[in-house]
Short mmCIF file of C-alpha atoms in Angstrom, two decimals:
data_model
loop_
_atom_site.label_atom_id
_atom_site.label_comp_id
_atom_site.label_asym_id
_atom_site.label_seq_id
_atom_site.Cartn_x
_atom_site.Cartn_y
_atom_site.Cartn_z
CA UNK A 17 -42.41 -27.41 -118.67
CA UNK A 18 -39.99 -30.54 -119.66
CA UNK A 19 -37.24 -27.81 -117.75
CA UNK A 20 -39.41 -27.56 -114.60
CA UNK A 21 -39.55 -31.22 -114.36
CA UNK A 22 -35.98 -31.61 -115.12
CA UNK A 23 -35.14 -29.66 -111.73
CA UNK A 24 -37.26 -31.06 -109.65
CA UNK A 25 -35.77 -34.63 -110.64
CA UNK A 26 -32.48 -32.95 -109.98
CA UNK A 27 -33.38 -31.48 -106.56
CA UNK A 28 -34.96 -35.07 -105.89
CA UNK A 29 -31.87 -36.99 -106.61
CA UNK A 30 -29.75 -34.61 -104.67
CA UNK A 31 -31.68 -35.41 -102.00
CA UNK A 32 -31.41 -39.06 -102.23
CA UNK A 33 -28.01 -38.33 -101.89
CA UNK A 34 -27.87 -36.35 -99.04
CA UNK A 35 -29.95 -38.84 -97.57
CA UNK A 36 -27.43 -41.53 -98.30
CA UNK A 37 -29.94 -43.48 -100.20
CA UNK A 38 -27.11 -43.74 -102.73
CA UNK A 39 -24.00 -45.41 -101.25
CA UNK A 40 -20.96 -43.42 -101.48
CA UNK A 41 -23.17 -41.73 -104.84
CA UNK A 42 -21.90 -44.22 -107.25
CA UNK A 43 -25.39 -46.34 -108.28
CA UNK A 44 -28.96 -45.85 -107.87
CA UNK A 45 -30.98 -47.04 -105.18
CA UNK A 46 -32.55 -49.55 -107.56
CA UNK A 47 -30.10 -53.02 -107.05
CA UNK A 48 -30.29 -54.70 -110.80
CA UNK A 49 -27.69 -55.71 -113.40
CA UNK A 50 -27.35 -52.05 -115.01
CA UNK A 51 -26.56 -50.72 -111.84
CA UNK A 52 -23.92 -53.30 -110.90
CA UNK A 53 -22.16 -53.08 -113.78
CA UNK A 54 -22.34 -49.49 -113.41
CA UNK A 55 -20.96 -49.75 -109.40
CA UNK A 56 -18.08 -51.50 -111.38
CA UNK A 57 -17.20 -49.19 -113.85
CA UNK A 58 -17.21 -46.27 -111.13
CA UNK A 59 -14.73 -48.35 -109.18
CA UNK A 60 -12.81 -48.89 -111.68
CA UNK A 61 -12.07 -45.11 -112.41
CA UNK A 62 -10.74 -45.25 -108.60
CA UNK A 63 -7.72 -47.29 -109.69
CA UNK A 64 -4.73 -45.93 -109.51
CA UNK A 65 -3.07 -46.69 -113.10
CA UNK A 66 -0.62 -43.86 -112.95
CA UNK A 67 1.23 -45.61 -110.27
CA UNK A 68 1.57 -48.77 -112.38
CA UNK A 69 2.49 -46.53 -115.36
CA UNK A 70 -0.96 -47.63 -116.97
CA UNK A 71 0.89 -51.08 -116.89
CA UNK A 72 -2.15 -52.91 -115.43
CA UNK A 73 -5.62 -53.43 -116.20
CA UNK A 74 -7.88 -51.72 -113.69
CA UNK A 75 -8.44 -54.24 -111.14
CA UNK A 76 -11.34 -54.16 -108.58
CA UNK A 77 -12.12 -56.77 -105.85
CA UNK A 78 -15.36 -58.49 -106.04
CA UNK A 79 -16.40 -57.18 -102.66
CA UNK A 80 -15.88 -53.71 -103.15
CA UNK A 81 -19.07 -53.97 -104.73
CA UNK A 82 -21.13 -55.32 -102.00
CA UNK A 83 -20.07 -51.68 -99.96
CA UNK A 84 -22.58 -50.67 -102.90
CA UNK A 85 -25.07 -53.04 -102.68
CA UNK A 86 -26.30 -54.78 -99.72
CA UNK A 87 -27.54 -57.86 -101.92
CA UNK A 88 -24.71 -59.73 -102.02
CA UNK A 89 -25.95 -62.81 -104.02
CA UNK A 90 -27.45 -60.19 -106.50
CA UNK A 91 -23.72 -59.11 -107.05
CA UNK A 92 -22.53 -62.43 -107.48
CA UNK A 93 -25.40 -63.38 -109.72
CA UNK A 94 -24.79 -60.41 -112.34
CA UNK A 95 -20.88 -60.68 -112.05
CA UNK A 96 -21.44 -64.69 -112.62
CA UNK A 97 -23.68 -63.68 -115.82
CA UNK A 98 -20.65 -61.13 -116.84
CA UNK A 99 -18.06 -63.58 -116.43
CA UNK A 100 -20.26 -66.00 -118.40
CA UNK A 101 -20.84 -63.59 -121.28
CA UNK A 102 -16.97 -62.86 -121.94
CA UNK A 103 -17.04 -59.51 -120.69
CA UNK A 104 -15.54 -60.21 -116.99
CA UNK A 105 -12.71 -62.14 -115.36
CA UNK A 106 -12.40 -63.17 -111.64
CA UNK A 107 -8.81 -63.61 -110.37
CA UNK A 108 -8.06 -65.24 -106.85
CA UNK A 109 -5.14 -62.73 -105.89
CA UNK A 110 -3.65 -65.27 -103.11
CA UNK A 111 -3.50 -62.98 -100.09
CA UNK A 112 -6.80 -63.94 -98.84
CA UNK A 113 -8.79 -66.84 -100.05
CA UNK A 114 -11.61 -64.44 -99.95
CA UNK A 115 -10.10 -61.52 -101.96
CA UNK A 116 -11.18 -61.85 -106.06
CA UNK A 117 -10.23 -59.11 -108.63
CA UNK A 118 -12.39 -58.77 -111.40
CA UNK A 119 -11.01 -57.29 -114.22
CA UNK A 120 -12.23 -56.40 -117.37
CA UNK A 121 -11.62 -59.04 -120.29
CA UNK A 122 -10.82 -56.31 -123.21
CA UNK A 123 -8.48 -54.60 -120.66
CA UNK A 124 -6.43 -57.54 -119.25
CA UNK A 125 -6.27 -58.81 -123.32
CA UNK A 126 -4.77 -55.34 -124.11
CA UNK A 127 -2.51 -54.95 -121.35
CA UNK A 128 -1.27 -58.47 -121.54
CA UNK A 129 -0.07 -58.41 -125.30
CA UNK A 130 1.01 -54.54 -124.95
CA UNK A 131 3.23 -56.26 -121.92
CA UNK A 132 4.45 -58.82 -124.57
CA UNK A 133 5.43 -57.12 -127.46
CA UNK A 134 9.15 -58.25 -129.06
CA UNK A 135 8.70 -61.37 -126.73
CA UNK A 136 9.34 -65.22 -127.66
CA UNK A 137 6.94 -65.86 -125.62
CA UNK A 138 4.12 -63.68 -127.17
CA UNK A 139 2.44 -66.52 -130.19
CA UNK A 140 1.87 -68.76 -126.89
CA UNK A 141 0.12 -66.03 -124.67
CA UNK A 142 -1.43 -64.88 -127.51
CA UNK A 143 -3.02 -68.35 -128.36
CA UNK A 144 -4.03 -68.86 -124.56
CA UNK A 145 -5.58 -65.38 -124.17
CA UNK A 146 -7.95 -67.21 -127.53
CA UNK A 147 -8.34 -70.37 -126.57
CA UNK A 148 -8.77 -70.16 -123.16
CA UNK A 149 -8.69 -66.66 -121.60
CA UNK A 150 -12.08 -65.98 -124.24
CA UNK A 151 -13.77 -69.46 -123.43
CA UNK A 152 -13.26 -70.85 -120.26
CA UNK A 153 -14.56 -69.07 -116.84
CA UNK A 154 -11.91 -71.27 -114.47
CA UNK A 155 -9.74 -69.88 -111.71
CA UNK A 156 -7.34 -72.29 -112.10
CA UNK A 157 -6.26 -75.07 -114.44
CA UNK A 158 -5.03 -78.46 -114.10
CA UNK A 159 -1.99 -80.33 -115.95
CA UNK A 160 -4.32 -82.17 -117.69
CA UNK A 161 -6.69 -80.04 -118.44
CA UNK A 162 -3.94 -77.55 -120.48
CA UNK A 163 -2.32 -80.59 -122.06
CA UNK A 164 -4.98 -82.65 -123.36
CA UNK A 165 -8.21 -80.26 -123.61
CA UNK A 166 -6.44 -77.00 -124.81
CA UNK A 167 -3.49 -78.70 -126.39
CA UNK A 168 -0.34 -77.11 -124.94
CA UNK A 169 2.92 -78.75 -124.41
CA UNK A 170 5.03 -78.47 -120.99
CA UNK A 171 7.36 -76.03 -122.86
CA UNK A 172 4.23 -73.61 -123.63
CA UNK A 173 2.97 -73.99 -120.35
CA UNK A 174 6.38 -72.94 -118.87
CA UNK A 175 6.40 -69.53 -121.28
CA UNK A 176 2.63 -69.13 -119.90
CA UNK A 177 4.06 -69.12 -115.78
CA UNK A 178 7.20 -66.98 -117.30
CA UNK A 179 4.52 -64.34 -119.01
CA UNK A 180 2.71 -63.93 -115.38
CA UNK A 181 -0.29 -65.31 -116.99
CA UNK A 182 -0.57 -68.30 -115.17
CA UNK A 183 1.41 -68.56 -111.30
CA UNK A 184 1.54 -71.59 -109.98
CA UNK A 185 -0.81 -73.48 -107.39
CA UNK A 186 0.17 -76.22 -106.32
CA UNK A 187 2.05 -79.26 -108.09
CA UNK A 188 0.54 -79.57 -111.46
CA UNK A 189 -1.82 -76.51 -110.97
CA UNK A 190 -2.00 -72.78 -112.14
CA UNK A 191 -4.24 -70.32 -111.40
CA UNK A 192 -4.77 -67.35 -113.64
CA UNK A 193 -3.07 -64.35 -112.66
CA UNK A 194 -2.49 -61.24 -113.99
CA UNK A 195 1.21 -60.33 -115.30
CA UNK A 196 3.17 -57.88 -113.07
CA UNK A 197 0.24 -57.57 -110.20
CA UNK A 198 2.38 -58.50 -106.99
CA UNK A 199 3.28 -54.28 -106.65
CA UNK A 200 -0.70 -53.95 -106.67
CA UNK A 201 -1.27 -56.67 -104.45
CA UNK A 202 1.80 -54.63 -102.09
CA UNK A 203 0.10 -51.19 -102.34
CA UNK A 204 -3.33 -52.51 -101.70
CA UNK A 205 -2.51 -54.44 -98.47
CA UNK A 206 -0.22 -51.81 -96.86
CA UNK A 207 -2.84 -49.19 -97.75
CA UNK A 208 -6.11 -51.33 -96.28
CA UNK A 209 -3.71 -51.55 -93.10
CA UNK A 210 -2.94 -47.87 -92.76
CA UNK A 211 -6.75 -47.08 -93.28
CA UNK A 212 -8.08 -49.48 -90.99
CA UNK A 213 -5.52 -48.39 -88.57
CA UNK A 214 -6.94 -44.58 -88.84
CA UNK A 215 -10.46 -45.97 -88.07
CA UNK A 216 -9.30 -47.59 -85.23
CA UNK A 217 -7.13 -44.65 -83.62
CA UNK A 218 -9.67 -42.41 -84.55
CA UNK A 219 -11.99 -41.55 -81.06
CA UNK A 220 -14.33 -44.59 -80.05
CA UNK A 221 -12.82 -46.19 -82.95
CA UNK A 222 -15.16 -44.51 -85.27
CA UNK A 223 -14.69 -41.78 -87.79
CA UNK A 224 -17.36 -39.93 -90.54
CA UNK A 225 -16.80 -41.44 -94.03
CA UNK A 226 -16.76 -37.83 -95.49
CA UNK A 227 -14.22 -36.82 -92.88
CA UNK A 228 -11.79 -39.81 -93.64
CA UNK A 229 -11.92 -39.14 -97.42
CA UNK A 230 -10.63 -36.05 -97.55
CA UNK A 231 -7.64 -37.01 -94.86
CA UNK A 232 -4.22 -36.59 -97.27
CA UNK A 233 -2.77 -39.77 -97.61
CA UNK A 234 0.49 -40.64 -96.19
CA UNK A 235 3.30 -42.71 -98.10
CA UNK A 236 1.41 -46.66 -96.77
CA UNK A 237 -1.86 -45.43 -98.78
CA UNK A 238 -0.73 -45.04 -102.37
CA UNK A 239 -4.57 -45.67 -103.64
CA UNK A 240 -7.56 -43.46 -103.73
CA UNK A 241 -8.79 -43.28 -99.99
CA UNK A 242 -12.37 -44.26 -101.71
CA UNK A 243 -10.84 -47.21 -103.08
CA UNK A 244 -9.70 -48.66 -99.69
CA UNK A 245 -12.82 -47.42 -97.99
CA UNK A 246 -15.18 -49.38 -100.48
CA UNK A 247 -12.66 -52.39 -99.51
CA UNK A 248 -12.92 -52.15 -95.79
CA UNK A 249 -16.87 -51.84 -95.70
CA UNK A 250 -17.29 -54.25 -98.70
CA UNK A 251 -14.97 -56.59 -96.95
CA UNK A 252 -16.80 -56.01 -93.52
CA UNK A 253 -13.55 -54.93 -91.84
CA UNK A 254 -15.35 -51.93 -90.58
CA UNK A 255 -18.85 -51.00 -89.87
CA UNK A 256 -20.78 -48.70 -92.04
CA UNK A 257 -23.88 -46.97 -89.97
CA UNK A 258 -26.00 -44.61 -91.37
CA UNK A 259 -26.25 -41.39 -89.03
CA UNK A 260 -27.80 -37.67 -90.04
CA UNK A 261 -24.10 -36.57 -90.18
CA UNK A 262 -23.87 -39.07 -92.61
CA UNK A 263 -22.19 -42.45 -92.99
CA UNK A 264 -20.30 -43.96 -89.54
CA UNK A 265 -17.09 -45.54 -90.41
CA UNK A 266 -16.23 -47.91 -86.88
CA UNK A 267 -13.75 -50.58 -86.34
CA UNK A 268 -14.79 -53.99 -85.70
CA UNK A 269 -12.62 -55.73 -82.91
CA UNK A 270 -10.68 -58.73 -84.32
#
């Protein structure tokens, strides 16, 4: 009997996801903390590592989620209480003031000090990924605020910008960055151009997303096509309409 019901909750899910109740299959219908962190970890697995030679933490940008689901303060909410708890950190990648990466705090700490081995620098990056990295939910820091609250000296500070930890903001400013991520940051905008581009030449300026993920990717679109497409529709580049073929990929005019 527990078999019997077994399939028909299998047939019924399938269903949902024929339906498109599930967005792009990655969470349930359901929108609640389980299932966001859940949308992240999928999204995660679409990161390319191999073509940072597993150099990088997985990075995924905070709107990529919302292509998942549609309630966009529920997203913030649950990434805000992830971010709170340790587990998360939110990086302002500077080509859009829009565009945050939210990374994983046990996999930026790993590939950080992995990144830093046999380095002079590695006792200060070590003590900021501590005192700061594990404490303190800021974007960005202030002179002040890494002199006198978290006790480092100019010198330390310097080793911190040299490490790719922190990149400078303005005068007497850093934000947090992740070490080594301007190649990502190159990949990912070349590749959202070429994809957005194949939206728009596609006829009426609308393509099926099905169709457009299996499309072999040319040398501007290094990522997983998935990867780009949850950027585009998450991002709002693009419109995503239901249909019976299934979801509608069109361009928006600038």
């Amino acid at each position: 009997m527990s078999r019997k019901r077994a399939l028909i909750s299998d047939a019924f899910n399938l269903k949902k996801r024929r339906n498109g109740t599930e967005q792009f299959g990655a969470t349930a219908a359901e929108d609640g903390p389980a299932d966001i962190k859940s949308s992240l970890e999928y999204l995660m697995t679409l990161f390319p590592r191999k073509l940072f030679n597993d150099a990088l933490p997985q990075i995924v940008l905070k709107h990529q989620l919302y292509s998942i689901h549609s309630d966009k303060t529920l997203v913030d909410k649950e990434v805000n209480k992830m971010r709170e708890r340790g587990d998360l950190l939110m990086f302002q990648l500077g080509f859009d003031a829009e565009a945050f990466g939210l990374v994983f705090t046990s996999d930026y700490k790993a590939k950080v000090l992995v990144g830093e081995e046999g380095k002079t620098t590695r006792a200060t990056v070590e003590r900021f990924l501590e005192k700061v990295v594990s404490a303190c939910t800021d974007l960005s820091f202030t002179k002040d605020k890494m002199l006198k609250e978290f006790l480092f000296t100019d010198s330390e500070i310097t080793q911190l910008v040299k490490s790719g930890v922190l990149t400078v903001r303005d005068a007497g400013s850093w934000w947090l960055s992740i070490p080594n991520s301007g190649k990502f940051t190159k990949y990912f905008i070349k590749g959202r151009k070429a994809v957005l581009s194949m939206v728009k030449k596609s006829k009426y300026g609308e393509v099926l997303k099905a169709e457009i993920e299996e499309r072999r990717t040319n040398s501007q679109v290094k990522f997983h096509m998935k990867y780009h497409i949850h950027d585009i529709v998450g991002a709002e580049l693009v419109e995503s309409i239901p249909t019976t073929s299934g979801t509608l990929l069109r361009s928006v005019d600038s």
